[in-house]
C-alpha positions as MATLAB code, in Angstrom:
seq = 'GGGRTVTVSCGRITARGEGELAELSDVLARELGCMAEDMTARKRDGDFRVLVAGLGNGDMTPDAIGPGTVRRLTVTRHLREYDERMYEGLGCCELSALFPGVKGQTGMESGELVKAAVELTRPHLLVAVDALAARSCDRLASTIQLSDQGISPGAGIGNHRMPLNRESMGCPVLGVGVPTVVDSATLVWDALRQAGMEGEEVPPALEKVPTEGRSFIVSPRDCDSMVESTCRLLAMALNAAFGVGDL';
ca = [
      95.451 -116.806 -185.436;
      96.478 -120.575 -185.013;
     100.003 -119.071 -184.517;
     103.498 -120.548 -185.175;
     105.887 -122.345 -182.814;
     109.203 -123.896 -184.034;
     111.285 -127.008 -182.023;
     114.466 -126.484 -181.739;
     116.782 -129.653 -180.998;
     118.960 -129.884 -179.609;
     120.140 -133.335 -178.286;
     121.749 -133.485 -174.615;
     122.583 -129.688 -173.862;
     125.185 -131.010 -171.371;
     126.633 -133.322 -174.118;
     128.038 -130.215 -176.142;
     130.779 -129.141 -176.569;
     131.728 -124.816 -176.329;
     131.716 -125.332 -180.234;
     128.846 -127.328 -180.732;
     126.949 -124.628 -178.122;
     128.280 -121.939 -179.841;
     126.986 -122.602 -183.902;
     123.563 -124.023 -181.714;
     123.153 -120.598 -180.593;
     123.925 -119.206 -183.963;
     120.341 -121.777 -185.088;
     118.314 -120.426 -182.377;
     119.519 -116.811 -183.126;
     118.226 -116.726 -186.263;
     114.316 -118.328 -185.513;
     114.463 -115.715 -182.622;
     115.553 -112.362 -185.346;
     113.318 -114.226 -188.113;
     110.161 -114.705 -185.857;
     110.511 -111.239 -184.462;
     110.867 -109.027 -187.542;
     107.637 -111.340 -188.261;
     105.359 -110.678 -185.839;
     106.651 -106.934 -185.156;
     107.356 -106.125 -189.540;
     109.887 -105.004 -188.442;
     113.787 -105.206 -189.259;
     116.554 -104.754 -186.484;
     117.947 -101.617 -185.938;
     119.014  -99.523 -182.904;
     115.528  -98.218 -183.000;
     114.064 -101.853 -182.364;
     113.334 -101.835 -178.590;
     113.055 -105.443 -176.963;
     112.190 -106.602 -173.419;
     113.064 -110.014 -171.853;
     111.734 -110.891 -169.059;
     113.106 -114.244 -167.384;
     109.901 -116.104 -165.465;
     110.461 -118.255 -162.672;
     112.480 -119.169 -159.273;
     115.995 -118.367 -159.349;
     116.734 -119.781 -156.465;
     115.037 -123.537 -157.503;
     117.655 -124.872 -160.680;
     114.901 -126.348 -163.018;
     112.970 -123.316 -162.354;
     116.114 -121.260 -162.792;
     115.716 -121.191 -166.724;
     114.865 -117.222 -167.361;
     116.181 -116.053 -164.477;
     119.749 -117.411 -165.214;
     119.154 -116.485 -168.884;
     118.331 -113.049 -168.383;
     121.576 -111.997 -165.672;
     123.882 -113.704 -169.016;
     122.429 -110.953 -171.323;
     124.502 -107.617 -172.243;
     121.612 -104.736 -171.875;
     122.062 -101.957 -173.890;
     118.872  -99.950 -172.991;
     120.942  -97.957 -170.535;
     123.683  -97.147 -173.180;
     121.165  -95.882 -175.974;
     120.288  -92.610 -172.889;
     123.896  -92.317 -171.745;
     125.653  -92.070 -175.353;
     123.968  -92.094 -177.867;
     127.062  -91.879 -180.404;
     128.188  -95.146 -178.203;
     124.957  -96.809 -178.156;
     124.278  -96.233 -182.849;
     128.484  -97.818 -182.869;
     127.798 -101.383 -181.161;
     124.461 -101.972 -183.931;
     122.424 -103.316 -181.612;
     118.636 -102.616 -180.951;
     117.633 -101.571 -177.800;
     117.275 -104.549 -175.248;
     115.998 -104.370 -171.642;
     115.554 -107.499 -168.872;
     113.871 -108.560 -166.150;
     113.531 -111.294 -163.832;
     110.467 -110.872 -161.238;
     110.690 -113.543 -159.280;
     107.766 -115.262 -158.165;
     104.694 -114.232 -155.696;
     105.983 -115.929 -152.798;
     109.734 -114.239 -152.817;
     108.220 -110.404 -154.262;
     104.191 -110.661 -153.125;
     103.142 -109.805 -156.386;
     102.294 -111.857 -159.644;
     105.516 -111.984 -161.493;
     102.778 -111.469 -164.795;
     102.240 -107.730 -163.200;
     105.314 -106.702 -163.302;
     106.317 -107.856 -166.792;
     103.673 -105.468 -167.628;
     104.574 -102.294 -165.192;
     108.084 -102.779 -167.135;
     106.134 -103.328 -170.781;
     104.924  -99.856 -169.855;
     107.936  -97.971 -168.648;
     110.316  -99.817 -171.761;
     107.605  -99.235 -174.729;
     108.931 -102.519 -177.036;
     108.186 -103.604 -180.295;
     108.418 -106.802 -178.632;
     108.851 -108.659 -175.088;
     110.233 -112.228 -174.955;
     109.437 -114.079 -172.152;
     111.555 -116.898 -171.220;
     110.452 -119.349 -168.935;
     110.534 -123.716 -167.481;
     108.504 -126.073 -169.078;
     107.159 -129.670 -167.819;
     108.293 -132.056 -170.892;
     105.668 -133.756 -172.028;
     108.052 -136.778 -172.151;
     111.209 -137.731 -171.375;
     112.808 -138.006 -174.262;
     112.117 -133.895 -174.961;
     113.981 -133.393 -171.396;
     116.317 -130.476 -171.527;
     116.538 -131.072 -175.505;
     114.354 -129.088 -177.319;
     113.847 -125.137 -176.636;
     110.329 -124.343 -177.919;
     109.527 -120.666 -179.707;
     106.034 -119.633 -179.193;
     104.729 -116.204 -180.750;
     101.710 -116.730 -179.258;
     103.904 -115.859 -175.891;
     103.716 -118.054 -172.995;
      99.747 -119.027 -171.083;
      99.430 -119.759 -167.084;
     100.631 -122.995 -165.414;
     102.601 -123.843 -168.087;
     105.928 -123.764 -166.454;
     106.462 -124.576 -163.411;
     106.151 -121.962 -161.128;
     102.014 -121.861 -162.606;
     101.957 -118.192 -163.636;
      98.288 -117.569 -163.325;
      98.378 -114.437 -165.649;
      99.476 -115.636 -169.124;
     101.728 -113.275 -170.897;
     100.438 -112.988 -174.448;
      99.675 -109.769 -177.068;
      95.871 -109.413 -175.068;
      97.761 -109.464 -171.710;
     100.397 -107.450 -172.442;
      99.789 -105.229 -175.497;
     102.530 -105.731 -177.253;
     103.902 -109.391 -179.888;
     104.764 -111.749 -177.176;
     107.711 -114.673 -177.745;
     107.507 -116.962 -175.583;
     111.250 -119.216 -174.688;
     110.722 -122.261 -173.118;
     113.237 -125.454 -172.770;
     111.406 -128.414 -170.374;
     113.527 -128.966 -167.637;
     111.099 -131.652 -165.111;
     108.861 -134.547 -166.082;
     105.937 -134.418 -164.136;
     105.910 -138.619 -162.164;
     102.558 -139.695 -164.492;
     104.375 -139.161 -167.989;
     107.592 -140.716 -166.772;
     104.532 -143.782 -166.013;
     103.665 -143.992 -169.173;
     106.718 -143.933 -170.991;
     107.934 -146.334 -169.105;
     105.027 -148.582 -170.205;
     105.521 -147.547 -173.345;
     108.608 -148.521 -174.025;
     107.800 -151.921 -172.176;
     105.352 -152.435 -175.221;
     102.763 -151.744 -173.212;
     100.009 -149.012 -174.464;
      96.037 -149.385 -174.685;
      94.431 -152.447 -174.227;
      97.361 -154.055 -173.098;
      97.697 -151.857 -169.951;
      96.007 -153.340 -166.816;
      93.631 -152.021 -165.036;
      95.431 -151.695 -161.904;
      97.921 -149.883 -163.386;
      96.067 -147.441 -165.859;
      95.089 -145.417 -161.909;
      98.631 -145.051 -161.168;
      99.371 -141.922 -162.688;
      96.154 -140.426 -162.283;
      94.863 -140.750 -159.030;
      98.368 -141.860 -157.096;
     100.294 -138.650 -155.570;
     102.053 -136.488 -158.434;
     105.766 -136.051 -158.149;
     108.192 -132.912 -160.290;
     110.996 -135.281 -160.841;
     114.358 -133.300 -162.550;
     116.766 -135.019 -164.254;
     120.648 -135.924 -162.070;
     122.138 -133.140 -164.259;
     119.719 -131.028 -163.986;
     122.577 -128.175 -162.535;
     124.891 -128.491 -165.280;
     121.673 -128.460 -167.545;
     120.189 -125.694 -166.481;
     123.885 -123.610 -166.596;
     124.209 -124.781 -169.619;
     120.998 -123.764 -170.977;
     120.942 -120.595 -169.595;
     123.973 -119.825 -172.300;
     122.608 -120.612 -174.874;
     119.362 -118.936 -174.647;
     122.201 -115.885 -173.840;
     123.823 -116.175 -176.420;
     121.386 -117.245 -178.626;
     118.983 -112.977 -177.020;
     122.636 -111.383 -177.190;
     123.377 -112.446 -181.300;
     119.642 -111.672 -182.248;
     118.769 -108.104 -180.642;
     122.304 -107.681 -178.379;
     126.088 -107.236 -178.903;
     127.243 -110.152 -178.578;
     129.599 -110.897 -175.930;
     131.675 -107.473 -174.493;
];
């Protein structure tokens, strides 16, 4: 099918206070919950199994959205094995999580590691969280993109070669992407557009610069606090949608 993509616009996340972050996470949790139930045709109850994969490199701030989100999750799968009655009392889904790192750290393709975890935990839904390159400066750290088609290779910064989707993983994959960087070419085109120079008005010499010049990946100045706030927001929403909220 064509698939469904939902973009949650949240303004600049770093400008949000605690109360606003909590409200935003409620909106996001509702959207995640609806998509999860639509994609799996199941209710989110104690038998619903969710695996969250935090893609990217936790040692590189703009690429740390996935690992940073997973570190803040309250996983519950082990609680079920430990004490079934206590687990039932929590009223949550069976939530497990991993951050597979990047090939330079592990020597293994992140998608292969996620697939191994899928085979181990047999989730009804895999949620793949990743940092994205923005297609316009306006989207930088101000939108969260949810897709029921998972995450395609190279969509993030870390250049995953293996797609994470229903075909490759064997279960529905909900992609959660946050634009944290922008390509230098995009910056130039945005600046030209703001100057009112589009199409015919762009001098031929300038046309070549973004496409033929050296390309750089640029992250915003407040990248650290932006990623920190985003990870907290995503973890709050995922915990609320599938887990136990704040323990």
